[in-house]
CSV table of N, CA and C in Angstrom, one decimal:
chain,number,residue,atom,x,y,z
C,1,MET,N,-3.8,28.9,-10.5
C,1,MET,CA,-3.1,28.3,-11.5
C,1,MET,C,-4.2,27.0,-11.5
C,2,ARG,N,-4.5,26.6,-12.6
C,2,ARG,CA,-5.5,25.7,-12.9
C,2,ARG,C,-4.4,24.2,-13.2
C,3,THR,N,-5.0,23.0,-12.4
C,3,THR,CA,-4.1,21.7,-12.8
C,3,THR,C,-5.4,20.7,-12.9
C,4,VAL,N,-4.8,19.8,-13.5
C,4,VAL,CA,-5.6,18.6,-13.6
C,4,VAL,C,-4.9,17.3,-12.9
C,5,ASP,N,-5.8,16.6,-12.0
C,5,ASP,CA,-4.8,15.5,-11.2
C,5,ASP,C,-5.5,14.2,-11.1
C,6,SER,N,-5.0,13.2,-11.4
C,6,SER,CA,-5.4,11.8,-10.9
C,6,SER,C,-4.2,11.0,-10.7
C,7,PRO,N,-4.7,9.6,-10.7
C,7,PRO,CA,-3.5,8.6,-10.4
C,7,PRO,C,-2.9,8.6,-11.7
C,8,VAL,N,-3.5,8.8,-12.9
C,8,VAL,CA,-2.7,8.5,-14.3
C,8,VAL,C,-2.2,9.8,-14.8
C,9,THR,N,-2.5,11.1,-14.6
C,9,THR,CA,-2.1,12.2,-14.9
C,9,THR,C,-1.7,13.2,-13.8
C,10,PRO,N,-0.5,12.9,-13.0
C,10,PRO,CA,-0.4,13.6,-11.7
C,10,PRO,C,0.3,14.9,-12.1
C,11,ILE,N,-0.1,15.9,-11.1
C,11,ILE,CA,0.5,17.5,-11.3
C,11,ILE,C,2.1,17.0,-11.4
C,12,PRO,N,2.6,17.9,-12.5
C,12,PRO,CA,4.0,17.4,-12.6
C,12,PRO,C,5.1,18.6,-11.7
C,13,THR,N,5.9,18.1,-11.3
C,13,THR,CA,6.7,18.6,-10.3
C,13,THR,C,7.0,20.1,-10.8
C,14,PRO,N,7.2,20.7,-11.8
C,14,PRO,CA,7.5,22.1,-12.2
C,14,PRO,C,6.3,23.1,-12.0
C,15,THR,N,5.1,22.4,-11.8
C,15,THR,CA,3.9,23.2,-11.7
C,15,THR,C,4.1,23.4,-10.3
C,16,PHE,N,4.1,22.2,-9.2
C,16,PHE,CA,4.3,22.5,-7.9
C,16,PHE,C,5.4,23.7,-7.6
C,17,VAL,N,6.6,23.7,-8.4
C,17,VAL,CA,7.7,24.7,-8.1
C,17,VAL,C,7.3,26.0,-8.4
C,18,ARG,N,6.4,26.1,-9.8
C,18,ARG,CA,6.0,27.6,-10.0
C,18,ARG,C,4.8,28.1,-8.8
C,19,GLY,N,4.2,27.4,-8.4
C,19,GLY,CA,3.1,27.5,-7.3
C,19,GLY,C,3.9,27.7,-6.0
C,20,VAL,N,4.7,27.0,-5.7
C,20,VAL,CA,5.7,27.2,-4.5
C,20,VAL,C,6.3,28.6,-4.7
C,21,GLU,N,7.1,29.0,-5.7
C,21,GLU,CA,7.8,30.2,-5.7
C,21,GLU,C,7.0,31.2,-5.6
C,22,ALA,N,5.7,31.4,-6.4
C,22,ALA,CA,4.7,32.3,-6.3
C,22,ALA,C,4.2,32.6,-4.6
C,23,ALA,N,4.1,31.4,-3.9
C,23,ALA,CA,3.5,31.6,-2.8
C,23,ALA,C,4.6,32.3,-1.8
C,24,LEU,N,5.9,31.9,-2.1
C,24,LEU,CA,7.1,32.2,-1.3
C,24,LEU,C,7.2,33.9,-1.3
C,25,ASP,N,7.0,34.1,-2.6
C,25,ASP,CA,7.4,35.4,-2.9
C,25,ASP,C,6.1,36.5,-1.9
C,26,VAL,N,4.8,36.0,-2.2
C,26,VAL,CA,3.7,36.7,-1.3
C,26,VAL,C,4.4,36.4,0.3
C,27,ILE,N,4.5,35.6,0.6
C,27,ILE,CA,4.6,35.2,2.1
C,27,ILE,C,6.0,36.1,2.4
C,28,ARG,N,6.8,36.1,1.6
C,28,ARG,CA,8.2,37.0,2.0
C,28,ARG,C,7.8,38.4,2.2
C,29,GLN,N,6.5,38.9,1.3
C,29,GLN,CA,6.3,40.1,1.7
C,29,GLN,C,5.4,40.6,2.8
C,30,GLY,N,5.1,39.2,3.3
C,30,GLY,CA,4.3,39.5,4.6
C,30,GLY,C,2.7,39.2,4.3
C,31,GLY,N,2.6,38.8,3.1
C,31,GLY,CA,1.2,38.5,2.6
C,31,GLY,C,0.7,37.1,3.2
C,32,ARG,N,-0.3,36.6,2.9
C,32,ARG,CA,-0.9,35.4,3.2
C,32,ARG,C,-1.5,34.8,1.7
C,33,VAL,N,-1.2,33.3,1.7
C,33,VAL,CA,-1.9,32.7,0.4
C,33,VAL,C,-2.9,31.8,0.8
C,34,PHE,N,-3.8,31.7,0.1
C,34,PHE,CA,-4.9,30.8,0.3
C,34,PHE,C,-4.8,29.9,-1.2
C,35,VAL,N,-4.5,28.5,-0.8
C,35,VAL,CA,-4.5,27.4,-1.5
C,35,VAL,C,-5.9,26.4,-1.6
C,36,HIS,N,-6.5,26.3,-2.9
C,36,HIS,CA,-7.5,25.6,-2.8
C,36,HIS,C,-7.7,24.8,-4.2
C,37,CYS,N,-8.8,24.0,-3.8
C,37,CYS,CA,-9.2,23.0,-5.2
C,37,CYS,C,-10.7,22.6,-4.9
C,38,LYS,N,-11.2,22.1,-5.6
C,38,LYS,CA,-12.8,21.9,-5.6
C,38,LYS,C,-13.3,21.1,-4.4
C,39,HIS,N,-12.2,20.1,-4.1
C,39,HIS,CA,-13.1,19.3,-2.8
C,39,HIS,C,-12.1,19.5,-1.5
C,40,GLY,N,-10.8,20.0,-1.7
C,40,GLY,CA,-10.0,20.4,-0.5
C,40,GLY,C,-9.3,19.3,-0.1
C,41,ARG,N,-9.0,18.0,-0.9
C,41,ARG,CA,-8.6,16.9,-0.3
C,41,ARG,C,-7.2,16.4,-0.8
C,42,HIS,N,-7.1,17.1,-2.0
C,42,HIS,CA,-5.7,16.3,-2.7
C,42,HIS,C,-5.0,17.2,-3.2
C,43,ARG,N,-5.5,18.0,-4.4
C,43,ARG,CA,-4.6,19.1,-5.1
C,43,ARG,C,-4.1,20.0,-4.2
C,44,SER,N,-5.1,20.6,-3.7
C,44,SER,CA,-4.7,21.8,-2.7
C,44,SER,C,-3.9,21.4,-1.6
C,45,VAL,N,-4.1,19.9,-1.1
C,45,VAL,CA,-3.4,19.6,0.1
C,45,VAL,C,-1.7,19.3,-0.3
C,46,ALA,N,-1.6,18.9,-1.9
C,46,ALA,CA,-0.4,18.7,-2.2
C,46,ALA,C,0.5,19.9,-2.5
C,47,MET,N,-0.1,21.0,-2.9
C,47,MET,CA,0.4,22.4,-3.2
C,47,MET,C,0.9,22.6,-1.9
C,48,ALA,N,-0.1,22.7,-0.7
C,48,ALA,CA,0.2,23.4,0.5
C,48,ALA,C,1.3,22.8,1.2
C,49,ALA,N,1.2,21.5,1.0
C,49,ALA,CA,2.4,20.5,1.3
C,49,ALA,C,3.8,20.9,0.7
C,50,CYS,N,3.8,21.2,-0.4
C,50,CYS,CA,5.1,21.7,-1.1
C,50,CYS,C,5.4,23.0,-0.5
C,51,ILE,N,4.6,23.8,-0.5
C,51,ILE,CA,5.1,24.9,0.3
C,51,ILE,C,5.5,24.9,1.7
C,52,LEU,N,4.9,24.1,2.5
C,52,LEU,CA,5.6,23.7,3.8
C,52,LEU,C,7.0,23.3,3.5
C,53,ILE,N,7.2,22.3,2.5
C,53,ILE,CA,8.3,21.9,2.3
C,53,ILE,C,9.5,22.8,2.2
C,54,ALA,N,9.3,23.7,1.3
C,54,ALA,CA,9.9,24.9,0.7
C,54,ALA,C,10.1,25.9,1.8
C,55,MET,N,9.5,25.9,2.9
C,55,MET,CA,9.5,26.6,4.3
C,55,MET,C,10.3,26.0,5.1
C,56,GLY,N,10.8,24.8,4.9
C,56,GLY,CA,11.6,24.0,5.9
C,56,GLY,C,11.2,22.4,6.5
C,57,ASP,N,9.9,22.3,6.3
C,57,ASP,CA,9.3,21.1,6.8
C,57,ASP,C,9.8,19.7,6.0
C,58,THR,N,9.7,18.7,6.5
C,58,THR,CA,10.0,17.5,5.7
C,58,THR,C,8.6,17.3,5.1
C,59,ALA,N,8.6,16.1,4.2
C,59,ALA,CA,7.2,16.1,3.7
C,59,ALA,C,6.5,15.1,4.8
C,60,GLU,N,6.9,14.3,5.5
C,60,GLU,CA,6.1,13.7,6.5
C,60,GLU,C,5.5,14.7,7.3
C,61,THR,N,6.3,15.9,8.0
C,61,THR,CA,5.9,16.7,8.8
C,61,THR,C,4.7,17.5,8.2
C,62,ALA,N,5.1,17.8,6.9
C,62,ALA,CA,4.1,18.7,6.4
C,62,ALA,C,2.6,18.1,6.2
C,63,MET,N,2.7,16.7,5.7
C,63,MET,CA,1.5,15.8,5.6
C,63,MET,C,0.7,16.1,6.8
C,64,GLN,N,1.5,15.6,8.0
C,64,GLN,CA,0.7,15.6,9.3
C,64,GLN,C,0.3,16.9,9.8
C,65,ARG,N,1.0,18.0,9.5
C,65,ARG,CA,0.3,19.4,9.7
C,65,ARG,C,-1.0,19.7,8.9
C,66,LEU,N,-1.0,19.2,7.9
C,66,LEU,CA,-2.3,19.4,7.0
C,66,LEU,C,-3.2,18.6,7.4
C,67,ARG,N,-2.9,17.4,7.6
C,67,ARG,CA,-3.9,16.4,8.1
C,67,ARG,C,-4.8,16.8,9.6
C,68,GLN,N,-3.7,17.4,10.5
C,68,GLN,CA,-4.5,17.9,11.6
C,68,GLN,C,-5.1,19.2,11.5
C,69,GLY,N,-4.8,19.9,10.7
C,69,GLY,CA,-5.3,21.4,10.4
C,69,GLY,C,-6.7,21.2,9.4
C,70,ARG,N,-7.0,20.1,9.1
C,70,ARG,CA,-8.0,19.9,7.9
C,70,ARG,C,-8.2,18.4,7.9
C,71,ARG,N,-9.3,18.0,8.7
C,71,ARG,CA,-9.6,16.5,8.6
C,71,ARG,C,-9.7,15.9,7.2
C,72,ARG,N,-10.6,16.9,6.6
C,72,ARG,CA,-10.7,16.3,5.1
C,72,ARG,C,-9.6,15.8,4.3
C,73,ALA,N,-8.4,16.8,4.6
C,73,ALA,CA,-7.0,16.4,3.7
C,73,ALA,C,-6.9,15.1,3.7
C,74,ASP,N,-6.4,14.7,2.6
C,74,ASP,CA,-5.7,13.0,2.4
C,74,ASP,C,-4.5,13.3,1.5
C,75,PRO,N,-3.5,13.6,2.4
C,75,PRO,CA,-2.1,13.5,1.8
C,75,PRO,C,-1.5,12.2,1.7
C,76,HIS,N,-2.0,11.6,2.3
C,76,HIS,CA,-1.6,10.0,2.4
C,76,HIS,C,-2.1,9.0,1.3
C,77,ILE,N,-2.8,9.5,0.5
C,77,ILE,CA,-3.3,8.7,-0.6
C,77,ILE,C,-2.2,8.5,-1.7
C,78,TRP,N,-2.1,7.3,-2.1
C,78,TRP,CA,-0.6,6.9,-2.5
C,78,TRP,C,-0.1,7.9,-3.6
C,79,TYR,N,-1.0,8.5,-4.7
C,79,TYR,CA,-0.5,9.3,-5.7
C,79,TYR,C,-0.3,10.7,-5.4
C,80,ILE,N,-1.0,11.3,-4.1
C,80,ILE,CA,-0.6,12.7,-3.6
C,80,ILE,C,0.5,12.4,-2.9
C,81,ARG,N,0.7,11.3,-2.0
C,81,ARG,CA,1.8,11.3,-1.2
C,81,ARG,C,3.2,11.1,-2.2
C,82,ARG,N,3.0,10.6,-3.2
C,82,ARG,CA,4.2,10.3,-4.3
C,82,ARG,C,4.5,11.8,-4.8
C,83,GLN,N,3.4,12.7,-5.1
C,83,GLN,CA,3.8,13.7,-5.6
C,83,GLN,C,4.7,14.5,-4.6
C,84,ILE,N,4.2,14.7,-3.5
C,84,ILE,CA,4.6,15.5,-2.5
C,84,ILE,C,6.0,15.0,-2.1
C,85,GLU,N,6.3,13.6,-2.0
C,85,GLU,CA,7.6,13.1,-1.6
C,85,GLU,C,8.7,13.4,-2.8
C,86,ARG,N,8.0,13.5,-4.2
C,86,ARG,CA,8.7,13.7,-5.2
C,86,ARG,C,9.3,15.1,-5.2
C,87,PHE,N,8.4,16.1,-5.0
C,87,PHE,CA,8.6,17.5,-4.8
C,87,PHE,C,9.9,17.6,-3.7
C,88,GLU,N,9.7,17.1,-2.6
C,88,GLU,CA,10.7,17.2,-1.8
C,88,GLU,C,12.4,16.8,-2.1
C,89,ARG,N,12.3,15.8,-3.0
C,89,ARG,CA,13.3,15.5,-3.3
C,89,ARG,C,14.1,16.3,-4.4
C,90,TYR,N,13.3,16.6,-5.2
C,90,TYR,CA,13.4,17.7,-6.2
C,90,TYR,C,13.8,19.2,-5.5
C,91,TRP,N,13.2,19.5,-4.6
C,91,TRP,CA,13.2,20.9,-3.8
C,91,TRP,C,14.6,20.9,-3.0
C,92,ARG,N,14.8,19.6,-2.5
C,92,ARG,CA,16.2,19.5,-1.6
C,92,ARG,C,17.5,19.6,-2.5
C,93,LYS,N,17.4,19.0,-3.5
C,93,LYS,CA,18.4,18.7,-4.6
C,93,LYS,C,18.7,20.2,-5.1
C,94,GLN,N,17.8,21.0,-5.5
C,94,GLN,CA,18.0,22.1,-5.9
C,94,GLN,C,18.5,23.5,-4.9
C,95,ARG,N,18.5,22.8,-3.9
C,95,ARG,CA,18.8,23.7,-2.8
C,95,ARG,C,19.9,23.0,-1.9
C,96,PRO,N,21.2,22.6,-2.6
C,96,PRO,CA,22.3,21.8,-1.7
C,96,PRO,C,22.6,22.7,-0.6
C,97,GLY,N,22.8,21.7,0.8
C,97,GLY,CA,23.0,22.4,1.8
C,97,GLY,C,22.0,22.5,2.5
C,98,GLY,N,20.7,22.4,2.3
C,98,GLY,CA,19.6,22.6,3.1
C,98,GLY,C,19.2,24.2,2.9
C,99,GLU,N,19.5,24.8,2.1
C,99,GLU,CA,19.2,26.2,1.9
C,99,GLU,C,17.5,26.2,1.9
C,100,GLN,N,17.2,27.0,2.8
C,100,GLN,CA,15.7,27.4,3.0
C,100,GLN,C,15.4,29.0,3.3
C,101,PRO,N,14.4,29.2,2.8
C,101,PRO,CA,14.0,30.5,3.0
C,101,PRO,C,13.8,30.8,4.5
C,102,ALA,N,14.9,31.1,5.4
C,102,ALA,CA,14.7,31.1,6.8
C,102,ALA,C,13.7,32.4,7.0
C,103,ALA,N,13.6,33.2,6.5
C,103,ALA,CA,12.7,34.7,6.7
C,103,ALA,C,11.5,34.4,6.6
C,104,VAL,N,11.1,33.1,5.8
C,104,VAL,CA,9.6,32.8,5.6
C,104,VAL,C,9.0,31.8,6.6
C,105,HIS,N,9.7,30.9,7.1
C,105,HIS,CA,9.1,29.8,8.0
C,105,HIS,C,8.9,30.6,9.4
C,106,GLY,N,7.6,30.1,9.9
C,106,GLY,CA,7.3,31.0,11.3
C,106,GLY,C,6.0,30.3,11.8
């Protein structure tokens, strides 16, 4: 999935939703997902955080896990953090009662 991202043109939430749903389908079937972008600091980190949120993490926990796993990752830069937090609000609202794909998290 190609995206353009900058503080002026952030990745739209529906793009994250499409990526997350595709990733969850693969993960539920026992597969693995490789998320990348040119520098591995922002876009891929945002998508990976959204996948972790869909699997039950909070935005903060997802960002911490990614930062620990990849030192170059920069999920806390303001416009990426804002995108991740926006996705979390959207995702939780769409799944009232905290519905999470329990079979996915692990």
